[in-house]
CSV table of C-alpha atoms in Angstrom, one decimal:
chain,number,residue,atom,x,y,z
A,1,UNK,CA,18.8,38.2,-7.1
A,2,UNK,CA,15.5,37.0,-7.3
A,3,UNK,CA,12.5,35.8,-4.4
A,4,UNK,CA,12.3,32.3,-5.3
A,5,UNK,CA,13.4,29.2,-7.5
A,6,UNK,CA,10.9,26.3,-8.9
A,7,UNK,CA,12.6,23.0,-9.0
A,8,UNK,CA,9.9,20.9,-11.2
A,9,UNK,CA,7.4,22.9,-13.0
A,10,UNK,CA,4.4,20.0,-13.1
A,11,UNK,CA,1.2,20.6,-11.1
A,12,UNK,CA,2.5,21.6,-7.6
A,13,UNK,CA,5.3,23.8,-9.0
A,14,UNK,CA,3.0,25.8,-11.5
A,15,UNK,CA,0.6,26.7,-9.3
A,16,UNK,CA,3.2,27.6,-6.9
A,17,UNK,CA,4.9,30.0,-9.3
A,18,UNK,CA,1.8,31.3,-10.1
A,19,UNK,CA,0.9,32.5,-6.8
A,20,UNK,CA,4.0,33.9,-5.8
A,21,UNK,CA,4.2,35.8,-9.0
A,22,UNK,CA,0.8,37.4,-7.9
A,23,UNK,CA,1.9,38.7,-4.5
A,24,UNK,CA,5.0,40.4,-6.0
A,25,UNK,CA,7.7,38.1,-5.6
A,26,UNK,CA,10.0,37.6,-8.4
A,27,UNK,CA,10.5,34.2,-9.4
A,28,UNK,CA,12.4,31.3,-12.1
A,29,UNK,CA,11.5,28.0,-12.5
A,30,UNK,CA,13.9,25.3,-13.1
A,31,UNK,CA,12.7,22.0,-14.8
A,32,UNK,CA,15.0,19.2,-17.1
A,33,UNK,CA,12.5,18.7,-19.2
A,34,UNK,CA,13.6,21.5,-22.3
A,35,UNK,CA,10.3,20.4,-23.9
A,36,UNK,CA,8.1,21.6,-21.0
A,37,UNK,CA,10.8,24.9,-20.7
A,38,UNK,CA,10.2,25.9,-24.5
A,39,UNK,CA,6.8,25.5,-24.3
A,40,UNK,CA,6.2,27.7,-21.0
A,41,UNK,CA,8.4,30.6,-22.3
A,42,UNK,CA,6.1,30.1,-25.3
A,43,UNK,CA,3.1,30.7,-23.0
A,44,UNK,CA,2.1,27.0,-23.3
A,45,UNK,CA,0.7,25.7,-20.4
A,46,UNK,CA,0.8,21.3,-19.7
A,47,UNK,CA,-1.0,21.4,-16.2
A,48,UNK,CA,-5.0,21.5,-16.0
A,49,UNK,CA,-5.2,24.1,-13.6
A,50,UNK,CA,-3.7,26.5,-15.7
A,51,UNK,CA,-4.5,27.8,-18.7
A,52,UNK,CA,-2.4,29.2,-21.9
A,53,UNK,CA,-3.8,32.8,-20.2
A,54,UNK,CA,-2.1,32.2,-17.2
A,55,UNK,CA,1.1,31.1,-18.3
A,56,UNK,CA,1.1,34.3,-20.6
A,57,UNK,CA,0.4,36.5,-17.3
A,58,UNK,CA,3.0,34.9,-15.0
A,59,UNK,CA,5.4,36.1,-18.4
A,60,UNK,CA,4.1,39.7,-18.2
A,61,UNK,CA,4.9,39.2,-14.4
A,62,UNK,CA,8.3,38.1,-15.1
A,63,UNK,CA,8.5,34.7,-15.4
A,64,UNK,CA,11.1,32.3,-17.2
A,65,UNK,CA,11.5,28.7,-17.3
A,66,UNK,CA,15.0,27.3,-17.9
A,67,UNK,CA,17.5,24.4,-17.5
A,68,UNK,CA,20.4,26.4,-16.2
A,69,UNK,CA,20.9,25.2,-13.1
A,70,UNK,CA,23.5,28.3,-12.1
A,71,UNK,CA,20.1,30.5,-12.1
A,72,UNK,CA,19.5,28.3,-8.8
A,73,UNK,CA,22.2,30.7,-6.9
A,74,UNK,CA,20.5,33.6,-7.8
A,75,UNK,CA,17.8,33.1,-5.4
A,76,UNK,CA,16.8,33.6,-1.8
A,77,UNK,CA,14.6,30.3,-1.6
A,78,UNK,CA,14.2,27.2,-3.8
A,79,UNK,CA,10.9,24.7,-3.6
A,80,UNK,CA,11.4,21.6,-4.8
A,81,UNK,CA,8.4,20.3,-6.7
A,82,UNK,CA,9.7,17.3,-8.1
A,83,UNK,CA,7.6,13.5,-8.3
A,84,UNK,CA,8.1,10.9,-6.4
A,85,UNK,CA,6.6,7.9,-7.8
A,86,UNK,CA,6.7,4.6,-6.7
A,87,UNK,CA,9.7,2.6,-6.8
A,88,UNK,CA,9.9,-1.5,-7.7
A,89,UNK,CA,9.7,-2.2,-3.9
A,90,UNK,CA,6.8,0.1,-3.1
A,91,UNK,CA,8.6,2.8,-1.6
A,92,UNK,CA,9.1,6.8,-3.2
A,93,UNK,CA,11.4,6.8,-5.9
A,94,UNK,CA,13.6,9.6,-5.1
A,95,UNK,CA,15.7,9.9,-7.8
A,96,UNK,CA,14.4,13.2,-8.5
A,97,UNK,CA,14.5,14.5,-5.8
A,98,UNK,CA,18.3,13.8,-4.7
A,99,UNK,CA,18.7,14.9,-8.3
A,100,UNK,CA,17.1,18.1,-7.5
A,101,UNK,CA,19.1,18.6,-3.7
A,102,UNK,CA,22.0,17.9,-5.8
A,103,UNK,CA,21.5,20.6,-8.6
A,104,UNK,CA,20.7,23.2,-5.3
A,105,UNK,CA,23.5,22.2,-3.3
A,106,UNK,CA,26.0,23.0,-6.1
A,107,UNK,CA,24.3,27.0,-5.7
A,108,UNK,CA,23.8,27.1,-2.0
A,109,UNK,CA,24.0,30.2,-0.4
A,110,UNK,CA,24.9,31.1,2.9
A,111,UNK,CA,21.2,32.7,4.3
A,112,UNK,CA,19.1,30.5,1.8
A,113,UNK,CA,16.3,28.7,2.3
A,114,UNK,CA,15.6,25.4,0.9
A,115,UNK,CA,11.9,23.8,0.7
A,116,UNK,CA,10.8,20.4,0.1
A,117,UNK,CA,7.7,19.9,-1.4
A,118,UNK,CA,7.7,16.3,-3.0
A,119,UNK,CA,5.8,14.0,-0.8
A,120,UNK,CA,7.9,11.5,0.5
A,121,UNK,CA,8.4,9.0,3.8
A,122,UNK,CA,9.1,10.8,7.0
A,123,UNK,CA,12.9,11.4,7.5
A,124,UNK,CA,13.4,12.4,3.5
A,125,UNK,CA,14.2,16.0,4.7
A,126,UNK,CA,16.4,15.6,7.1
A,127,UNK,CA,18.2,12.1,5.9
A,128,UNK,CA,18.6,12.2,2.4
A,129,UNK,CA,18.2,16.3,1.4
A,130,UNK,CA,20.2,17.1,4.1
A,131,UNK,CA,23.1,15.6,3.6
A,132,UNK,CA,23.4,16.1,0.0
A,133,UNK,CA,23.2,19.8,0.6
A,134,UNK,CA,25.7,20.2,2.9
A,135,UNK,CA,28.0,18.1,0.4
A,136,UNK,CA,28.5,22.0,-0.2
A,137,UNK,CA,29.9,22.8,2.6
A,138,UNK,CA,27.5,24.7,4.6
A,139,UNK,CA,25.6,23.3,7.4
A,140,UNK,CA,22.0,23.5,7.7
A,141,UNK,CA,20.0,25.1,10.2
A,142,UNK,CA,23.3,27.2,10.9
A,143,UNK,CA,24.4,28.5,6.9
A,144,UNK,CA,21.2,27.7,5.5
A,145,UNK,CA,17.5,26.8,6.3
A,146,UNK,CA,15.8,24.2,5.5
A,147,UNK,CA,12.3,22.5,5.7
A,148,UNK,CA,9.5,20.7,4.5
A,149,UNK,CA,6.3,21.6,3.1
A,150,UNK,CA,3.6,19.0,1.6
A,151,UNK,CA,1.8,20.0,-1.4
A,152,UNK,CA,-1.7,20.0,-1.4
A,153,UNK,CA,-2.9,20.6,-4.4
A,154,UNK,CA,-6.4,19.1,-5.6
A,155,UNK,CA,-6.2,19.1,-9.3
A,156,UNK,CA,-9.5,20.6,-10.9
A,157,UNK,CA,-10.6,22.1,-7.3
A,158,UNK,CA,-12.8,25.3,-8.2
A,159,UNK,CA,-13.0,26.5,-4.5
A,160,UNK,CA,-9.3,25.3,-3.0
A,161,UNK,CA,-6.4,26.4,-4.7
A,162,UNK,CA,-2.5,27.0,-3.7
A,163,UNK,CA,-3.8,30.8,-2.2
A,164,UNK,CA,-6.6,29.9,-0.3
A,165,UNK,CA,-5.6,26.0,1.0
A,166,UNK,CA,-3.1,26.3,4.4
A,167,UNK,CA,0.5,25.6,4.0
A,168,UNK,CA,2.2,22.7,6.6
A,169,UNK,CA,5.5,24.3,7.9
A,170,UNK,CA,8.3,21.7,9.1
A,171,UNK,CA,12.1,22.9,9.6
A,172,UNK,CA,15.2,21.0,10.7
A,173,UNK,CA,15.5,23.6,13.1
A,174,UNK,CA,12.7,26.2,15.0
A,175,UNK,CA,14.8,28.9,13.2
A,176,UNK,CA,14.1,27.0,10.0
A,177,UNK,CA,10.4,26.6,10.7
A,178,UNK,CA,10.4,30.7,11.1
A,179,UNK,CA,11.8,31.4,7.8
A,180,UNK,CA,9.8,28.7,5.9
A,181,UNK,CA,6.4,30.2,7.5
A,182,UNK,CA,7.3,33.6,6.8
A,183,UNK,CA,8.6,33.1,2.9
A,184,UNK,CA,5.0,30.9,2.4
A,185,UNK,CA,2.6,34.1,4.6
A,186,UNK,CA,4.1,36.1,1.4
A,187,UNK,CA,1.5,34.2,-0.6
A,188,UNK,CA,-1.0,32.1,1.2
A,189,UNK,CA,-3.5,32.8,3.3
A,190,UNK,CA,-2.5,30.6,6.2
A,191,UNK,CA,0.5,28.6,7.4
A,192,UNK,CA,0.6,26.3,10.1
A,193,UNK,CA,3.8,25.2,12.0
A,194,UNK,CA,4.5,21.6,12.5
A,195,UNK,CA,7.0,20.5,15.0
A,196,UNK,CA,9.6,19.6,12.8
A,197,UNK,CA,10.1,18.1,9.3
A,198,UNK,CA,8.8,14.4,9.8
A,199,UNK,CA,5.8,15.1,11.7
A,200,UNK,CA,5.3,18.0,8.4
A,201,UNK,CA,6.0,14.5,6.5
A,202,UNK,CA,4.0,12.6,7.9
A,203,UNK,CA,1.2,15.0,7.7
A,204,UNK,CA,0.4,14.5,4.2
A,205,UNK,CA,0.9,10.9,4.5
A,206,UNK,CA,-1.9,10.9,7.2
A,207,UNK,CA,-4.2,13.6,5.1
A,208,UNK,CA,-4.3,10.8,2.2
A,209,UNK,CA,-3.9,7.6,4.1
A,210,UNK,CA,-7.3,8.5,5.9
A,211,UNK,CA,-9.0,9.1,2.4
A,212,UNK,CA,-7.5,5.9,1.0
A,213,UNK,CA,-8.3,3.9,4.2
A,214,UNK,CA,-12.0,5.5,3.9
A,215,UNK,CA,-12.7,4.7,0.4
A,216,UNK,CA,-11.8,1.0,0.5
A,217,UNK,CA,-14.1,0.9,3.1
A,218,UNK,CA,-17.1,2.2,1.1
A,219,UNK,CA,-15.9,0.5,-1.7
A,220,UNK,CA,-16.2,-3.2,0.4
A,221,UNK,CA,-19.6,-2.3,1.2
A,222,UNK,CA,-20.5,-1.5,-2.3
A,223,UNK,CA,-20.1,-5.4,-2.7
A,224,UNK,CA,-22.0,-6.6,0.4
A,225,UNK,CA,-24.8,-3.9,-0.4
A,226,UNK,CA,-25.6,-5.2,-3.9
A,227,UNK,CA,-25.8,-9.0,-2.9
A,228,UNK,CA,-28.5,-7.6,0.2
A,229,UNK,CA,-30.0,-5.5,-1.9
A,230,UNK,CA,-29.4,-2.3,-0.3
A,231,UNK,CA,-29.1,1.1,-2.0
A,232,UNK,CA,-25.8,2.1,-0.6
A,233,UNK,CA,-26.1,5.5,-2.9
A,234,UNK,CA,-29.5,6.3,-0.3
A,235,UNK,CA,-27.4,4.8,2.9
A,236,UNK,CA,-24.4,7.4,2.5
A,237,UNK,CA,-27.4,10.6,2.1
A,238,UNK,CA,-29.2,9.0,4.9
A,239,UNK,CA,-25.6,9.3,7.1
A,240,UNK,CA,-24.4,12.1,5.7
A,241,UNK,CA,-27.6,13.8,7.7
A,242,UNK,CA,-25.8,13.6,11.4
A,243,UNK,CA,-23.9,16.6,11.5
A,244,UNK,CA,-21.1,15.3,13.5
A,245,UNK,CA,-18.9,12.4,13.7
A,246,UNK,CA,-19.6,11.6,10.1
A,247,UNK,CA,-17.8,12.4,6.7
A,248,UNK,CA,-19.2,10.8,3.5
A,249,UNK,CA,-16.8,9.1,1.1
A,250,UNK,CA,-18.3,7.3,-1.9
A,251,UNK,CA,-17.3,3.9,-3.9
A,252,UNK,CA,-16.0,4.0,-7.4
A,253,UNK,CA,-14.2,1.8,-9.8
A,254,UNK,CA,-10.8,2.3,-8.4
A,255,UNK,CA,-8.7,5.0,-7.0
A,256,UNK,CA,-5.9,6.8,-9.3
A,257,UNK,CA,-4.2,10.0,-9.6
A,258,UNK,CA,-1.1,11.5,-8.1
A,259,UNK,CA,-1.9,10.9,-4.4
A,260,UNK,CA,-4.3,8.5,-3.2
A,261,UNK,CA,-3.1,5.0,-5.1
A,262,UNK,CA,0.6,6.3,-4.0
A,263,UNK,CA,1.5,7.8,-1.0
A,264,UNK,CA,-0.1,5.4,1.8
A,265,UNK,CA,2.0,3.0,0.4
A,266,UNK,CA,5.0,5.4,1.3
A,267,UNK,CA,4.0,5.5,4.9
A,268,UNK,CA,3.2,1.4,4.7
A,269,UNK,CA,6.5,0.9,3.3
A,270,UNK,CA,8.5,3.4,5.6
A,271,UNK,CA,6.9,1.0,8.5
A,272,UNK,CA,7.7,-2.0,7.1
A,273,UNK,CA,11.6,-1.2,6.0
A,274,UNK,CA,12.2,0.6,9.7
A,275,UNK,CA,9.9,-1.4,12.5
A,276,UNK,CA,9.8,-4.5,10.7
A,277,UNK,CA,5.9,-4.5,10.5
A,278,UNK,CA,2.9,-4.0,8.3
A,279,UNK,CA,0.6,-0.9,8.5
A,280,UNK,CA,-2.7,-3.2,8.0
A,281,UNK,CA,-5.0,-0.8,8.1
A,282,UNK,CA,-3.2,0.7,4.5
A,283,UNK,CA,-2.4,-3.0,2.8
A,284,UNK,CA,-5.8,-3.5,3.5
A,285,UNK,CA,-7.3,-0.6,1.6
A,286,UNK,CA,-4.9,-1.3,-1.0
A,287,UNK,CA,-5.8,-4.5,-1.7
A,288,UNK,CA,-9.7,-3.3,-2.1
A,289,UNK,CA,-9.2,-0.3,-3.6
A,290,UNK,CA,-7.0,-2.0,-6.3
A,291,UNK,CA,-9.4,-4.8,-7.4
A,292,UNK,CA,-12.4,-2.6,-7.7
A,293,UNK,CA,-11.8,-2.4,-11.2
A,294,UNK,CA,-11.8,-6.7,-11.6
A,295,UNK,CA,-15.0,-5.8,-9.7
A,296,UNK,CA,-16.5,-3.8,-11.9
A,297,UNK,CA,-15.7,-5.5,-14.9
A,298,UNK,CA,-17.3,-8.8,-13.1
A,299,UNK,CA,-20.8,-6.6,-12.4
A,300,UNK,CA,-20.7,-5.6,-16.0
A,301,UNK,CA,-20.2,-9.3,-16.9
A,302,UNK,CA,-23.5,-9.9,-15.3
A,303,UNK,CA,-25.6,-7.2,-16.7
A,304,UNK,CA,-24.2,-8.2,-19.9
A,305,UNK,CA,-25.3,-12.2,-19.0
A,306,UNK,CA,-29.0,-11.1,-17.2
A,307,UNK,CA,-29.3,-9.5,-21.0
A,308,UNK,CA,-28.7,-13.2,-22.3
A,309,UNK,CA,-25.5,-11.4,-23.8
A,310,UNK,CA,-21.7,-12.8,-23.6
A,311,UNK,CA,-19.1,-10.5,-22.7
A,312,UNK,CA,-17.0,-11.9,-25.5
A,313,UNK,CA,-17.6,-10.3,-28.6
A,314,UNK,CA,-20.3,-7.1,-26.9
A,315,UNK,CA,-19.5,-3.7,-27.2
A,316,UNK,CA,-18.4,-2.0,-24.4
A,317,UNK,CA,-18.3,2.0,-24.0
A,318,UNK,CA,-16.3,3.7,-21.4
A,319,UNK,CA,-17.5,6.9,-20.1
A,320,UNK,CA,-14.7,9.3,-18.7
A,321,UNK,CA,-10.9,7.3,-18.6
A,322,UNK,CA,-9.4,10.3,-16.7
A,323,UNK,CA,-8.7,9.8,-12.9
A,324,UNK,CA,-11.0,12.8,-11.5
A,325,UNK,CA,-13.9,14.4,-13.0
A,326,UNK,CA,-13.6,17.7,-15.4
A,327,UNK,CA,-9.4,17.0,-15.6
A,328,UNK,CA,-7.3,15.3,-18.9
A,329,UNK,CA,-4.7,13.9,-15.7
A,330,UNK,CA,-5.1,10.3,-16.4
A,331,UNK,CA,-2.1,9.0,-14.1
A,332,UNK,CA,-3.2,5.6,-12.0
A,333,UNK,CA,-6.7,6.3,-13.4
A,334,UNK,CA,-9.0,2.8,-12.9
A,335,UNK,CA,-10.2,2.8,-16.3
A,336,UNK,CA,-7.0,1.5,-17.2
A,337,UNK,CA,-7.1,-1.8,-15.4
A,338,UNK,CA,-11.0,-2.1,-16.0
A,339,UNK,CA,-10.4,-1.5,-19.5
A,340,UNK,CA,-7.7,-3.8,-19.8
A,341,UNK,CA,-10.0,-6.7,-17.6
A,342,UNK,CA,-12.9,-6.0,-20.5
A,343,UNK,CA,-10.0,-7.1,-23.0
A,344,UNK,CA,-9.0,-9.9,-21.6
A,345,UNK,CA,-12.7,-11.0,-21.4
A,346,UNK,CA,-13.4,-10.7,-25.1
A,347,UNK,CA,-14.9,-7.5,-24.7
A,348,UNK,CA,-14.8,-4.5,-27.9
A,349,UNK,CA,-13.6,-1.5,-25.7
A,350,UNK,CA,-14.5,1.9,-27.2
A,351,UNK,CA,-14.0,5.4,-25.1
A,352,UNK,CA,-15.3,8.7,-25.1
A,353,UNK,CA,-13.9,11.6,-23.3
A,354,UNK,CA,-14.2,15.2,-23.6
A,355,UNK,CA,-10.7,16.1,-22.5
A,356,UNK,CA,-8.5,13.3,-23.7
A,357,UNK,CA,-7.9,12.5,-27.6
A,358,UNK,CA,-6.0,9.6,-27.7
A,359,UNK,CA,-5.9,6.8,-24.4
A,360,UNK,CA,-3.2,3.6,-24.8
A,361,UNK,CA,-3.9,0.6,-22.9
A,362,UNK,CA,-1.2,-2.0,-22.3
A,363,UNK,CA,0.2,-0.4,-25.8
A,364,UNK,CA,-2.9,-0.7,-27.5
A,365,UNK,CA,-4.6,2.8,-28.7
A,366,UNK,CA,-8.2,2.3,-27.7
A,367,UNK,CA,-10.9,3.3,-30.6
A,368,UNK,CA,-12.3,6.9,-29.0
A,369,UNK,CA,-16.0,7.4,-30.5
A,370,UNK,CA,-17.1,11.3,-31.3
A,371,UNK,CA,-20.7,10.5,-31.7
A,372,UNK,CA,-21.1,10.6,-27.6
A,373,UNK,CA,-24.9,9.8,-28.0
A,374,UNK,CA,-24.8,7.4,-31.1
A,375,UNK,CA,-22.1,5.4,-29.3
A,376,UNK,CA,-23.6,5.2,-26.2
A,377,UNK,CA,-27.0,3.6,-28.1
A,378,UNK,CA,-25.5,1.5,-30.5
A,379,UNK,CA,-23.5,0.1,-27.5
A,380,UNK,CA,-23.7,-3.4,-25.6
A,381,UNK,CA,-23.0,-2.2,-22.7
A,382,UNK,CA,-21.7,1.6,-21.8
A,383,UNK,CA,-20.1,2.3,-17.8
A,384,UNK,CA,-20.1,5.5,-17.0
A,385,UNK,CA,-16.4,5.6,-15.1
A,386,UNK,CA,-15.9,9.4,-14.7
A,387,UNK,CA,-18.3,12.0,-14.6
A,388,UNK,CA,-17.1,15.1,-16.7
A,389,UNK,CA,-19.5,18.1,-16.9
A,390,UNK,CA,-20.5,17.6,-20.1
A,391,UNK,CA,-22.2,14.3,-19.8
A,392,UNK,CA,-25.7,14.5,-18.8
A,393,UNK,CA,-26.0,10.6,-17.3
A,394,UNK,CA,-29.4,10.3,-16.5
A,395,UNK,CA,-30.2,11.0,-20.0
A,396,UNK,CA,-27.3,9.3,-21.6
A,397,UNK,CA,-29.0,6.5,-19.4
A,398,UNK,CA,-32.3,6.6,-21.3
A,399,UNK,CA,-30.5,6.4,-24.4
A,400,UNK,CA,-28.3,3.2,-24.1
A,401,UNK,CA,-29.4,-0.2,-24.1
A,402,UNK,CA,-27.6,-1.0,-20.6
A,403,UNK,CA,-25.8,1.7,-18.6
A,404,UNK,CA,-23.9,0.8,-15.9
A,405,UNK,CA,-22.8,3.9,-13.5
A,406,UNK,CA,-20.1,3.5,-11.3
A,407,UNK,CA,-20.3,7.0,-9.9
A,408,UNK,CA,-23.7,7.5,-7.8
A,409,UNK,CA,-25.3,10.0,-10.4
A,410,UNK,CA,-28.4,8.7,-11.8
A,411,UNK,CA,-31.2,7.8,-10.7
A,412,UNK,CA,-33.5,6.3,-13.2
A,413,UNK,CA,-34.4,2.9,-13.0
A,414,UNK,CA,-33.0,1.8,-16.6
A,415,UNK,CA,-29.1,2.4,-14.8
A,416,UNK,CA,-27.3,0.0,-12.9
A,417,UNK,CA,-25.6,2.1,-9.8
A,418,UNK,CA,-22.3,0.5,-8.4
């Protein structure tokens, strides 16, 4: 018997495995993927956050990846950590996951405790886990436990990891709540207890709907600012003084990764399909935060045109095609659709990024340019679209002919500042 069982061993899972393994719990992860299996048990690592040196001591420790699904009976709890993309019609796509219930429920033990961790539209847990579980015969919150738990992982965090960031608690029952609490205080520092499962749902949707909500709304005044004139870079520090009532969020050139482009549109579409109305607020911010990049590509059109330059036929580096700074993730990144707007406007689109060697756009490998400091002179126009460590921008600034930086981190007057 072991501690615990890892459905989906991606960027949530990992980690997860990881800090069990260190307080002493044994544990086996579980993934479909025999690629990603093979290569763990090789002590290969395919997440950012953890290296080939981890992998190899989670080994020592004990660890195994595999695709057996009876090894799922052999435990006392089992996480799901599966993704939940978005579907055609905007909602999660939970193939996955009802793949995943399915795989435990064939296992289920009387006294086990069953976590979901995939974040999904409130009423997941308890209306489509739920029943597939008890397809086995037990009934949960009387055989089994079972509760919800949303990840929270920020990829490429150096001061907030799965230890040290507190762990939402939601069960089906009180009892439930109990046991999830108690398995999680094995390993992280702090757990707090939610009512039940959907408000535990609906928690994470909240956490990320307020960033999403707050970003478009820095983002529209990006565009007002520049037509007045205004430094919008200077206004944020100036607000970011009051030391209440106030958090700064900053514009950029689109939103992307796992979270922010995705799961408000969960919660919008949950509303929608069950009270028949839309969660402005979220549509809104959607609709901002997606044509930023159309934005961006239109400010770079007019640096390019105040140069006396066309965009069709200029050269046109991109800094940084990842969706977060110092990461290789490039899921929903907004270099994608900025570089694919450049394209379309005649524009030669080169990249250069530290942590990604080869970047597809619409099919189309995009040439990737070593020289970082020869490309970024011998360019038209470069836009700095993520800021990795290793660029120094107000330099790389000096150097190019036009530098366009989407990201607030210059601040010499040869850069043009989103």
């Amino acid at each position: 018997m072991v501690d615990l069982v890892v459905l989906g061993l991606g960027y949530v899972g990992l980690p997860l495995a990881q800090q069990a393994l260190r307080a002493g719990l044994s544990v086996v992860g579980y993934d479909v993927n025999v690629d990603v299996v093979r290569a763990l048990n090789d002590g290969s690592s395919h997440v950012d956050d953890l290296s080939d040196a981890d992998i190899a001591e989670m080994l020592r420790h004990g660890f195994r990846a595999t695709t057996d699904q009876s090894e799922i009976g052999t435990a006392e709890t089992a996480v799901i950590c599966v993704p939940t993309p978005l579907s055609e019609d905007g909602g999660p796509d939970l193939k996955a996951v009802k793949a995943a219930a399915h795989s435990v429920a064939r296992s289920l033990r009387a006294g086990m405790l069953v976590v979901l961790e995939s974040t999904t539209y409130p009423g997941t847990t308890d209306d489509v886990v739920r029943p597939i579980l008890e397809k086995s015969g037990l009934t949960a919150g009387v055989d089994f436990f079972l509760a919800f738990s949303p990840e929270r992982i920020d990829p490429g965090n150096e001061h907030y990891g799965t230890h040290n960031t507190p762990k939402v608690v939601g069960g089906d029952t009180p009892e439930s709540t109990g046991r999830a609490a108690t398995f999680y205080s094995r390993f992280i520092e702090k757990v707090v207890r939610a009512n039940g499962t959907r408000e535990a749902e609906t928690a994470k949707l909240l956490e990320n709907t307020y960033r999403h909500i707050n970003i478009a709304l820095v983002n529209e005044m990006a565009r007002f600012c520049h037509e007045l004139g205004i430094d919008l870079w200077d206004v944020i520090n100036a607000a970011s003084t009051k030391p209440f009532g106030f958090q700064a969020f900053y514009p950029g050139p689109g939103v992307g990764g796992h979270c922010i482009p995705i799961d408000p549109n969960y919660l919008s579409h949950n509303v929608r399909a069950k009270l028949g109305y839309p969660f402005r607020f979220v549509e809104l911010a959607q609709e901002i935060n997606a044509t930023m990049p159309s934005y961006v590509a239109s400010r770079a059109q007019n640096i390019l045109n105040d140069a006396g330059l066309a965009m069709n036929g200029a050269s046109v580096l991109l800094l940084g095609v990842t969706y977060k700074a110092n990461i290789a993730d490039q899921r929903e990144s907004p270099a994608t659709p900025l570089a694919r707007r450049l394209a379309a406007l005649g524009a030669k689109v080169t990249y250069h990024d530290p942590r990604v060697e080869r970047w597809s756009v619409s099919g189309f490998e995009v040439p990737k340019v070593n020289d970082l400091e020869g490309a970024v002179a011998s360019a038209d126009l470069v836009i700095l679209v993520q800021n990795h460590r290793e660029y120094e921008a107000n330099r790389l600034a000096e150097v190019a002919k036009r530098f366009f930086d989407t990201r607030g981190v210059t601040s010499g007057e040869k850069s043009h500042r989103l």
